[in-house]
């Protein structure tokens, strides 16, 4: 029933949350020697979800290591400015999806109250 009410947006929120965690981990480990930056291909994961796949399975299947433009000498592949930009973009998408879902919940609440 939740799928009918929230549609694809619940899965999108879950994927965006997982991507935010990955990007935050990259930022936190930007000075850790040998750390490999990870990311989630959100668009490909969403295509899999639209095709009927579970969001968690789609996230695992579309997560991987990012190839840096300028690798560091200590083997760390985090490029802080890239990570911060991707984090901000994903956070905006997360907030937008959450606002949409909040609107849906508010509409359902009003309908249940008979307003």
PDB file of C-alpha atoms in Angstrom:
ATOM      1  CA  UNK A   1       0.000   0.000   0.000  1.00  0.00           C
ATOM      2  CA  UNK A   2       2.848   2.399   0.752  1.00  0.00           C
ATOM      3  CA  UNK A   3       4.067   1.983  -2.832  1.00  0.00           C
ATOM      4  CA  UNK A   4       0.697   3.182  -4.138  1.00  0.00           C
ATOM      5  CA  UNK A   5       0.661   6.160  -1.790  1.00  0.00           C
ATOM      6  CA  UNK A   6       4.271   7.294  -2.093  1.00  0.00           C
ATOM      7  CA  UNK A   7       5.178   5.826  -5.467  1.00  0.00           C
ATOM      8  CA  UNK A   8       8.802   5.853  -6.443  1.00  0.00           C
ATOM      9  CA  UNK A   9       9.594   8.709  -4.043  1.00  0.00           C
ATOM     10  CA  UNK A  10      10.083   6.480  -1.000  1.00  0.00           C
ATOM     11  CA  UNK A  11      12.723   4.492  -2.866  1.00  0.00           C
ATOM     12  CA  UNK A  12      14.312   7.690  -4.175  1.00  0.00           C
ATOM     13  CA  UNK A  13      14.585   8.981  -0.620  1.00  0.00           C
ATOM     14  CA  UNK A  14      16.211   5.732   0.507  1.00  0.00           C
ATOM     15  CA  UNK A  15      18.744   5.859  -2.356  1.00  0.00           C
ATOM     16  CA  UNK A  16      19.539   9.528  -1.753  1.00  0.00           C
ATOM     17  CA  UNK A  17      20.067   8.781   1.944  1.00  0.00           C
ATOM     18  CA  UNK A  18      22.501   5.979   1.140  1.00  0.00           C
ATOM     19  CA  UNK A  19      24.358   8.225  -1.293  1.00  0.00           C
ATOM     20  CA  UNK A  20      24.559  11.005   1.314  1.00  0.00           C
ATOM     21  CA  UNK A  21      26.163   8.517   3.719  1.00  0.00           C
ATOM     22  CA  UNK A  22      28.755   7.503   1.129  1.00  0.00           C
ATOM     23  CA  UNK A  23      29.610  11.097   0.256  1.00  0.00           C
ATOM     24  CA  UNK A  24      29.816  12.088   3.936  1.00  0.00           C
ATOM     25  CA  UNK A  25      32.176   9.170   4.533  1.00  0.00           C
ATOM     26  CA  UNK A  26      34.335  10.337   1.629  1.00  0.00           C
ATOM     27  CA  UNK A  27      34.507  13.852   3.074  1.00  0.00           C
ATOM     28  CA  UNK A  28      35.333  12.532   6.546  1.00  0.00           C
ATOM     29  CA  UNK A  29      38.150  10.411   5.112  1.00  0.00           C
ATOM     30  CA  UNK A  30      39.611  13.028   2.780  1.00  0.00           C
ATOM     31  CA  UNK A  31      42.941  12.927   4.671  1.00  0.00           C
ATOM     32  CA  UNK A  32      43.058   9.159   5.262  1.00  0.00           C
ATOM     33  CA  UNK A  33      45.935   7.608   3.302  1.00  0.00           C
ATOM     34  CA  UNK A  34      44.775   4.912   0.899  1.00  0.00           C
ATOM     35  CA  UNK A  35      41.055   5.687   1.285  1.00  0.00           C
ATOM     36  CA  UNK A  36      39.075   5.099  -1.910  1.00  0.00           C
ATOM     37  CA  UNK A  37      36.163   7.449  -2.621  1.00  0.00           C
ATOM     38  CA  UNK A  38      32.839   5.631  -3.089  1.00  0.00           C
ATOM     39  CA  UNK A  39      29.715   6.793  -4.828  1.00  0.00           C
ATOM     40  CA  UNK A  40      26.305   5.574  -5.884  1.00  0.00           C
ATOM     41  CA  UNK A  41      25.096   6.004  -9.454  1.00  0.00           C
ATOM     42  CA  UNK A  42      21.704   7.372  -8.441  1.00  0.00           C
ATOM     43  CA  UNK A  43      20.240   7.487 -11.956  1.00  0.00           C
ATOM     44  CA  UNK A  44      21.102   3.864 -12.740  1.00  0.00           C
ATOM     45  CA  UNK A  45      19.831   2.728  -9.348  1.00  0.00           C
ATOM     46  CA  UNK A  46      16.538   4.546  -9.951  1.00  0.00           C
ATOM     47  CA  UNK A  47      16.220   2.878 -13.362  1.00  0.00           C
ATOM     48  CA  UNK A  48      16.557  -0.496 -11.671  1.00  0.00           C
ATOM     49  CA  UNK A  49      13.946   0.448  -9.073  1.00  0.00           C
ATOM     50  CA  UNK A  50      11.557   1.554 -11.831  1.00  0.00           C
ATOM     51  CA  UNK A  51      12.173  -1.824 -13.431  1.00  0.00           C
ATOM     52  CA  UNK A  52      10.992  -3.590 -10.280  1.00  0.00           C
ATOM     53  CA  UNK A  53      14.215  -4.030  -8.297  1.00  0.00           C
ATOM     54  CA  UNK A  54      14.421  -3.429  -4.552  1.00  0.00           C
ATOM     55  CA  UNK A  55      16.035  -0.080  -3.630  1.00  0.00           C
ATOM     56  CA  UNK A  56      18.637  -1.666  -1.357  1.00  0.00           C
ATOM     57  CA  UNK A  57      19.639  -4.179  -4.017  1.00  0.00           C
ATOM     58  CA  UNK A  58      19.808  -1.406  -6.633  1.00  0.00           C
ATOM     59  CA  UNK A  59      22.021   0.651  -4.327  1.00  0.00           C
ATOM     60  CA  UNK A  60      24.449  -2.218  -3.775  1.00  0.00           C
ATOM     61  CA  UNK A  61      24.590  -2.985  -7.485  1.00  0.00           C
ATOM     62  CA  UNK A  62      25.304   0.612  -8.466  1.00  0.00           C
ATOM     63  CA  UNK A  63      27.817   1.581  -5.801  1.00  0.00           C
ATOM     64  CA  UNK A  64      31.473   1.690  -6.666  1.00  0.00           C
ATOM     65  CA  UNK A  65      34.751   3.511  -6.389  1.00  0.00           C
ATOM     66  CA  UNK A  66      35.288   6.824  -8.106  1.00  0.00           C
ATOM     67  CA  UNK A  67      38.292   7.327 -10.358  1.00  0.00           C
ATOM     68  CA  UNK A  68      39.994  10.577  -9.358  1.00  0.00           C
ATOM     69  CA  UNK A  69      41.017  13.284 -11.803  1.00  0.00           C
ATOM     70  CA  UNK A  70      44.105  14.086  -9.718  1.00  0.00           C
ATOM     71  CA  UNK A  71      45.150  11.095  -7.593  1.00  0.00           C
ATOM     72  CA  UNK A  72      47.133  11.894  -4.462  1.00  0.00           C
ATOM     73  CA  UNK A  73      50.522  10.415  -3.655  1.00  0.00           C
ATOM     74  CA  UNK A  74      49.201   8.626  -0.550  1.00  0.00           C
ATOM     75  CA  UNK A  75      46.617   6.662  -2.568  1.00  0.00           C
ATOM     76  CA  UNK A  76      43.606   8.613  -1.316  1.00  0.00           C
ATOM     77  CA  UNK A  77      41.125   9.187  -4.161  1.00  0.00           C
ATOM     78  CA  UNK A  78      38.901  11.746  -2.404  1.00  0.00           C
ATOM     79  CA  UNK A  79      38.761  15.124  -4.144  1.00  0.00           C
ATOM     80  CA  UNK A  80      37.212  17.306  -1.487  1.00  0.00           C
ATOM     81  CA  UNK A  81      35.679  19.947  -3.771  1.00  0.00           C
ATOM     82  CA  UNK A  82      34.047  17.236  -5.897  1.00  0.00           C
ATOM     83  CA  UNK A  83      32.676  15.472  -2.839  1.00  0.00           C
ATOM     84  CA  UNK A  84      31.301  18.682  -1.363  1.00  0.00           C
ATOM     85  CA  UNK A  85      29.591  19.608  -4.632  1.00  0.00           C
ATOM     86  CA  UNK A  86      28.055  16.152  -5.034  1.00  0.00           C
ATOM     87  CA  UNK A  87      26.965  16.158  -1.388  1.00  0.00           C
ATOM     88  CA  UNK A  88      25.242  19.545  -1.778  1.00  0.00           C
ATOM     89  CA  UNK A  89      23.490  18.474  -4.997  1.00  0.00           C
ATOM     90  CA  UNK A  90      22.300  15.233  -3.444  1.00  0.00           C
ATOM     91  CA  UNK A  91      21.169  17.034  -0.277  1.00  0.00           C
ATOM     92  CA  UNK A  92      18.983  19.342  -2.367  1.00  0.00           C
ATOM     93  CA  UNK A  93      17.469  16.308  -4.127  1.00  0.00           C
ATOM     94  CA  UNK A  94      16.893  14.635  -0.765  1.00  0.00           C
ATOM     95  CA  UNK A  95      15.189  17.736   0.619  1.00  0.00           C
ATOM     96  CA  UNK A  96      12.987  18.067  -2.467  1.00  0.00           C
ATOM     97  CA  UNK A  97      11.915  14.432  -2.314  1.00  0.00           C
ATOM     98  CA  UNK A  98      11.235  14.723   1.407  1.00  0.00           C
ATOM     99  CA  UNK A  99       9.103  17.842   0.864  1.00  0.00           C
ATOM    100  CA  UNK A 100       7.076  16.017  -1.766  1.00  0.00           C
ATOM    101  CA  UNK A 101       6.487  13.104   0.602  1.00  0.00           C
ATOM    102  CA  UNK A 102       5.526  15.473   3.422  1.00  0.00           C
ATOM    103  CA  UNK A 103       2.946  17.008   1.086  1.00  0.00           C
ATOM    104  CA  UNK A 104       1.537  13.571   0.344  1.00  0.00           C
ATOM    105  CA  UNK A 105       1.282  12.758   4.049  1.00  0.00           C
ATOM    106  CA  UNK A 106      -0.419  16.102   4.744  1.00  0.00           C
ATOM    107  CA  UNK A 107      -2.940  15.432   1.953  1.00  0.00           C
ATOM    108  CA  UNK A 108      -3.693  11.979   3.348  1.00  0.00           C
ATOM    109  CA  UNK A 109      -4.064  13.388   6.854  1.00  0.00           C
ATOM    110  CA  UNK A 110      -6.555  15.996   5.639  1.00  0.00           C
ATOM    111  CA  UNK A 111      -8.465  13.321   3.728  1.00  0.00           C
ATOM    112  CA  UNK A 112      -8.669  11.097   6.792  1.00  0.00           C
ATOM    113  CA  UNK A 113      -9.884  14.004   8.906  1.00  0.00           C
ATOM    114  CA  UNK A 114     -12.519  14.808   6.274  1.00  0.00           C
ATOM    115  CA  UNK A 115     -11.268  18.306   5.583  1.00  0.00           C
TER     116      UNK A 115
END
